[in-house]
Amino acid sequence: MILPDAWQGIQALLAATEKGAVPEATLGLVHLRVSQINGCSVCVDAGTCHVKQAGETDERLCAVAAWREAPYFSEAERAALALTEAVTRLSDQADPVPNAIWEEAARHYDEPALAALILAIATTNLFNRLNVTTRQVAGAWG
């Protein structure tokens, strides 16, 4: 780490995310979907390994990119994944996070959980941008 103070800040973001009472499985799916969208092989690889160790199924992991059509996700997870895509793809729409997406997420998550979801999405986007920009490759660190 070239800027160690930056790593301390990132760790603080990660610790804050854990205080929002969002299920670990949901945070793992969110991390994976953001990383798929951004093409971050390091985060797709690491995120997949992490959630598998936490008990995530292969069926759900394989279907994250097609979550709308796959039967494996709860309504709350679908709301989190829709929010994930909207927040990650801000420039793809004139109204990046439409009211319908926000309201569906708010139906399943209280304010602290919504804050944690947004922070998790933003932090994963940060990791993705750092890894993709510096051309990090999955498996190169281990």
Tab-separated table of C-alpha atoms in Angstrom:
chain	number	residue	atom	x	y	z
A	1	MET	CA	0.000	0.000	0.000
A	2	ILE	CA	1.614	3.201	-1.180
A	3	LEU	CA	-0.638	5.438	0.952
A	4	PRO	CA	-1.166	3.600	4.270
A	5	ASP	CA	-3.478	6.317	5.591
A	6	ALA	CA	-5.855	5.549	2.728
A	7	TRP	CA	-6.053	1.906	3.817
A	8	GLN	CA	-7.022	2.988	7.328
A	9	GLY	CA	-9.876	5.034	5.858
A	10	ILE	CA	-11.050	2.130	3.722
A	11	GLN	CA	-11.004	-0.166	6.759
A	12	ALA	CA	-13.136	2.373	8.624
A	13	LEU	CA	-15.666	2.332	5.761
A	14	LEU	CA	-15.791	-1.465	5.862
A	15	ALA	CA	-16.270	-1.475	9.637
A	16	ALA	CA	-19.082	1.081	9.373
A	17	THR	CA	-20.829	-1.044	6.739
A	18	GLU	CA	-21.005	-3.956	9.162
A	19	LYS	CA	-23.030	-1.861	11.622
A	20	GLY	CA	-26.053	-1.566	9.322
A	21	ALA	CA	-27.473	-5.020	10.071
A	22	VAL	CA	-27.573	-6.035	6.403
A	23	PRO	CA	-27.210	-9.819	6.119
A	24	GLU	CA	-23.681	-10.903	5.225
A	25	ALA	CA	-25.037	-12.898	2.283
A	26	THR	CA	-26.689	-9.776	0.859
A	27	LEU	CA	-23.504	-7.736	1.224
A	28	GLY	CA	-21.617	-10.519	-0.543
A	29	LEU	CA	-24.078	-10.541	-3.446
A	30	VAL	CA	-23.869	-6.748	-3.681
A	31	HIS	CA	-20.058	-6.880	-3.738
A	32	LEU	CA	-20.106	-9.536	-6.438
A	33	ARG	CA	-22.618	-7.690	-8.631
A	34	VAL	CA	-20.762	-4.368	-8.447
A	35	SER	CA	-17.519	-6.142	-9.318
A	36	GLN	CA	-19.128	-7.958	-12.254
A	37	ILE	CA	-20.466	-4.684	-13.642
A	38	ASN	CA	-17.075	-2.992	-13.297
A	39	GLY	CA	-15.097	-5.959	-14.621
A	40	CYS	CA	-12.868	-6.217	-11.547
A	41	SER	CA	-11.460	-9.738	-11.684
A	42	VAL	CA	-9.757	-9.384	-8.288
A	43	CYS	CA	-13.002	-8.484	-6.507
A	44	VAL	CA	-15.084	-11.050	-8.399
A	45	ASP	CA	-12.562	-13.735	-7.442
A	46	ALA	CA	-12.068	-12.649	-3.831
A	47	GLY	CA	-15.747	-11.895	-3.295
A	48	THR	CA	-16.818	-15.263	-4.667
A	49	CYS	CA	-14.331	-17.091	-2.437
A	50	HIS	CA	-15.429	-15.099	0.618
A	51	VAL	CA	-19.154	-15.745	0.204
A	52	LYS	CA	-18.591	-19.421	-0.614
A	53	GLN	CA	-16.703	-19.765	2.670
A	54	ALA	CA	-19.703	-18.151	4.377
A	55	GLY	CA	-21.958	-20.857	2.890
A	56	GLU	CA	-23.264	-19.246	-0.299
A	57	THR	CA	-24.477	-21.721	-2.930
A	58	ASP	CA	-23.049	-22.155	-6.407
A	59	GLU	CA	-26.527	-21.697	-7.914
A	60	ARG	CA	-26.880	-18.213	-6.428
A	61	LEU	CA	-23.322	-17.199	-7.261
A	62	CYS	CA	-23.711	-18.278	-10.866
A	63	ALA	CA	-27.023	-16.439	-11.152
A	64	VAL	CA	-26.046	-13.063	-9.657
A	65	ALA	CA	-25.558	-11.496	-13.095
A	66	ALA	CA	-29.067	-12.685	-14.045
A	67	TRP	CA	-30.731	-12.039	-10.693
A	68	ARG	CA	-33.916	-10.642	-12.247
A	69	GLU	CA	-34.658	-13.924	-14.012
A	70	ALA	CA	-33.232	-16.363	-11.464
A	71	PRO	CA	-35.489	-17.847	-8.766
A	72	TYR	CA	-32.815	-17.958	-6.062
A	73	PHE	CA	-33.119	-14.495	-4.503
A	74	SER	CA	-35.477	-13.053	-1.917
A	75	GLU	CA	-37.414	-9.836	-2.501
A	76	ALA	CA	-35.043	-8.014	-0.147
A	77	GLU	CA	-31.997	-9.305	-2.042
A	78	ARG	CA	-33.564	-8.281	-5.346
A	79	ALA	CA	-34.171	-4.784	-3.966
A	80	ALA	CA	-30.541	-4.600	-2.835
A	81	LEU	CA	-29.300	-5.807	-6.230
A	82	ALA	CA	-31.477	-3.296	-8.090
A	83	LEU	CA	-30.097	-0.519	-5.884
A	84	THR	CA	-26.603	-1.874	-6.475
A	85	GLU	CA	-26.949	-1.651	-10.238
A	86	ALA	CA	-28.481	1.826	-10.139
A	87	VAL	CA	-25.817	3.254	-7.826
A	88	THR	CA	-22.976	1.600	-9.758
A	89	ARG	CA	-24.271	2.772	-13.158
A	90	LEU	CA	-25.041	6.392	-12.222
A	91	SER	CA	-24.304	7.811	-15.666
A	92	ASP	CA	-26.440	5.288	-17.579
A	93	GLN	CA	-29.762	7.036	-16.872
A	94	ALA	CA	-31.040	10.590	-16.519
A	95	ASP	CA	-32.554	9.546	-13.170
A	96	PRO	CA	-29.809	7.262	-11.852
A	97	VAL	CA	-31.673	5.944	-8.809
A	98	PRO	CA	-35.369	6.067	-9.700
A	99	ASN	CA	-37.889	6.456	-6.887
A	100	ALA	CA	-39.256	2.963	-7.535
A	101	ILE	CA	-35.842	1.376	-6.888
A	102	TRP	CA	-35.253	3.476	-3.778
A	103	GLU	CA	-38.744	2.847	-2.398
A	104	GLU	CA	-38.440	-0.911	-2.928
A	105	ALA	CA	-35.105	-0.936	-1.103
A	106	ALA	CA	-36.597	1.186	1.708
A	107	ARG	CA	-39.465	-1.302	2.006
A	108	HIS	CA	-36.967	-4.018	2.960
A	109	TYR	CA	-34.240	-2.085	4.774
A	110	ASP	CA	-34.409	0.540	7.506
A	111	GLU	CA	-32.292	3.718	7.388
A	112	PRO	CA	-29.135	2.226	8.956
A	113	ALA	CA	-29.342	-0.765	6.610
A	114	LEU	CA	-29.871	1.477	3.567
A	115	ALA	CA	-26.882	3.554	4.637
A	116	ALA	CA	-24.828	0.357	4.988
A	117	LEU	CA	-25.936	-0.852	1.553
A	118	ILE	CA	-24.991	2.420	-0.103
A	119	LEU	CA	-21.657	2.431	1.722
A	120	ALA	CA	-21.007	-1.183	0.682
A	121	ILE	CA	-21.805	-0.358	-2.945
A	122	ALA	CA	-19.603	2.732	-2.884
A	123	THR	CA	-16.709	0.946	-1.163
A	124	THR	CA	-16.818	-1.915	-3.645
A	125	ASN	CA	-16.841	0.610	-6.488
A	126	LEU	CA	-13.760	2.193	-4.866
A	127	PHE	CA	-11.957	-1.170	-4.686
A	128	ASN	CA	-12.942	-1.935	-8.282
A	129	ARG	CA	-11.616	1.379	-9.546
A	130	LEU	CA	-8.328	0.960	-7.693
A	131	ASN	CA	-7.849	-2.610	-8.941
A	132	VAL	CA	-8.933	-2.030	-12.536
A	133	THR	CA	-6.932	1.198	-12.887
A	134	THR	CA	-3.734	-0.436	-11.581
A	135	ARG	CA	-4.388	-3.591	-13.630
A	136	GLN	CA	-4.566	-5.983	-10.707
A	137	VAL	CA	-5.230	-9.573	-11.752
A	138	ALA	CA	-7.256	-12.210	-9.931
A	139	GLY	CA	-5.041	-14.788	-8.276
A	140	ALA	CA	-1.872	-12.711	-8.562
A	141	TRP	CA	-1.659	-12.080	-4.812
A	142	GLY	CA	-2.031	-15.612	-3.544
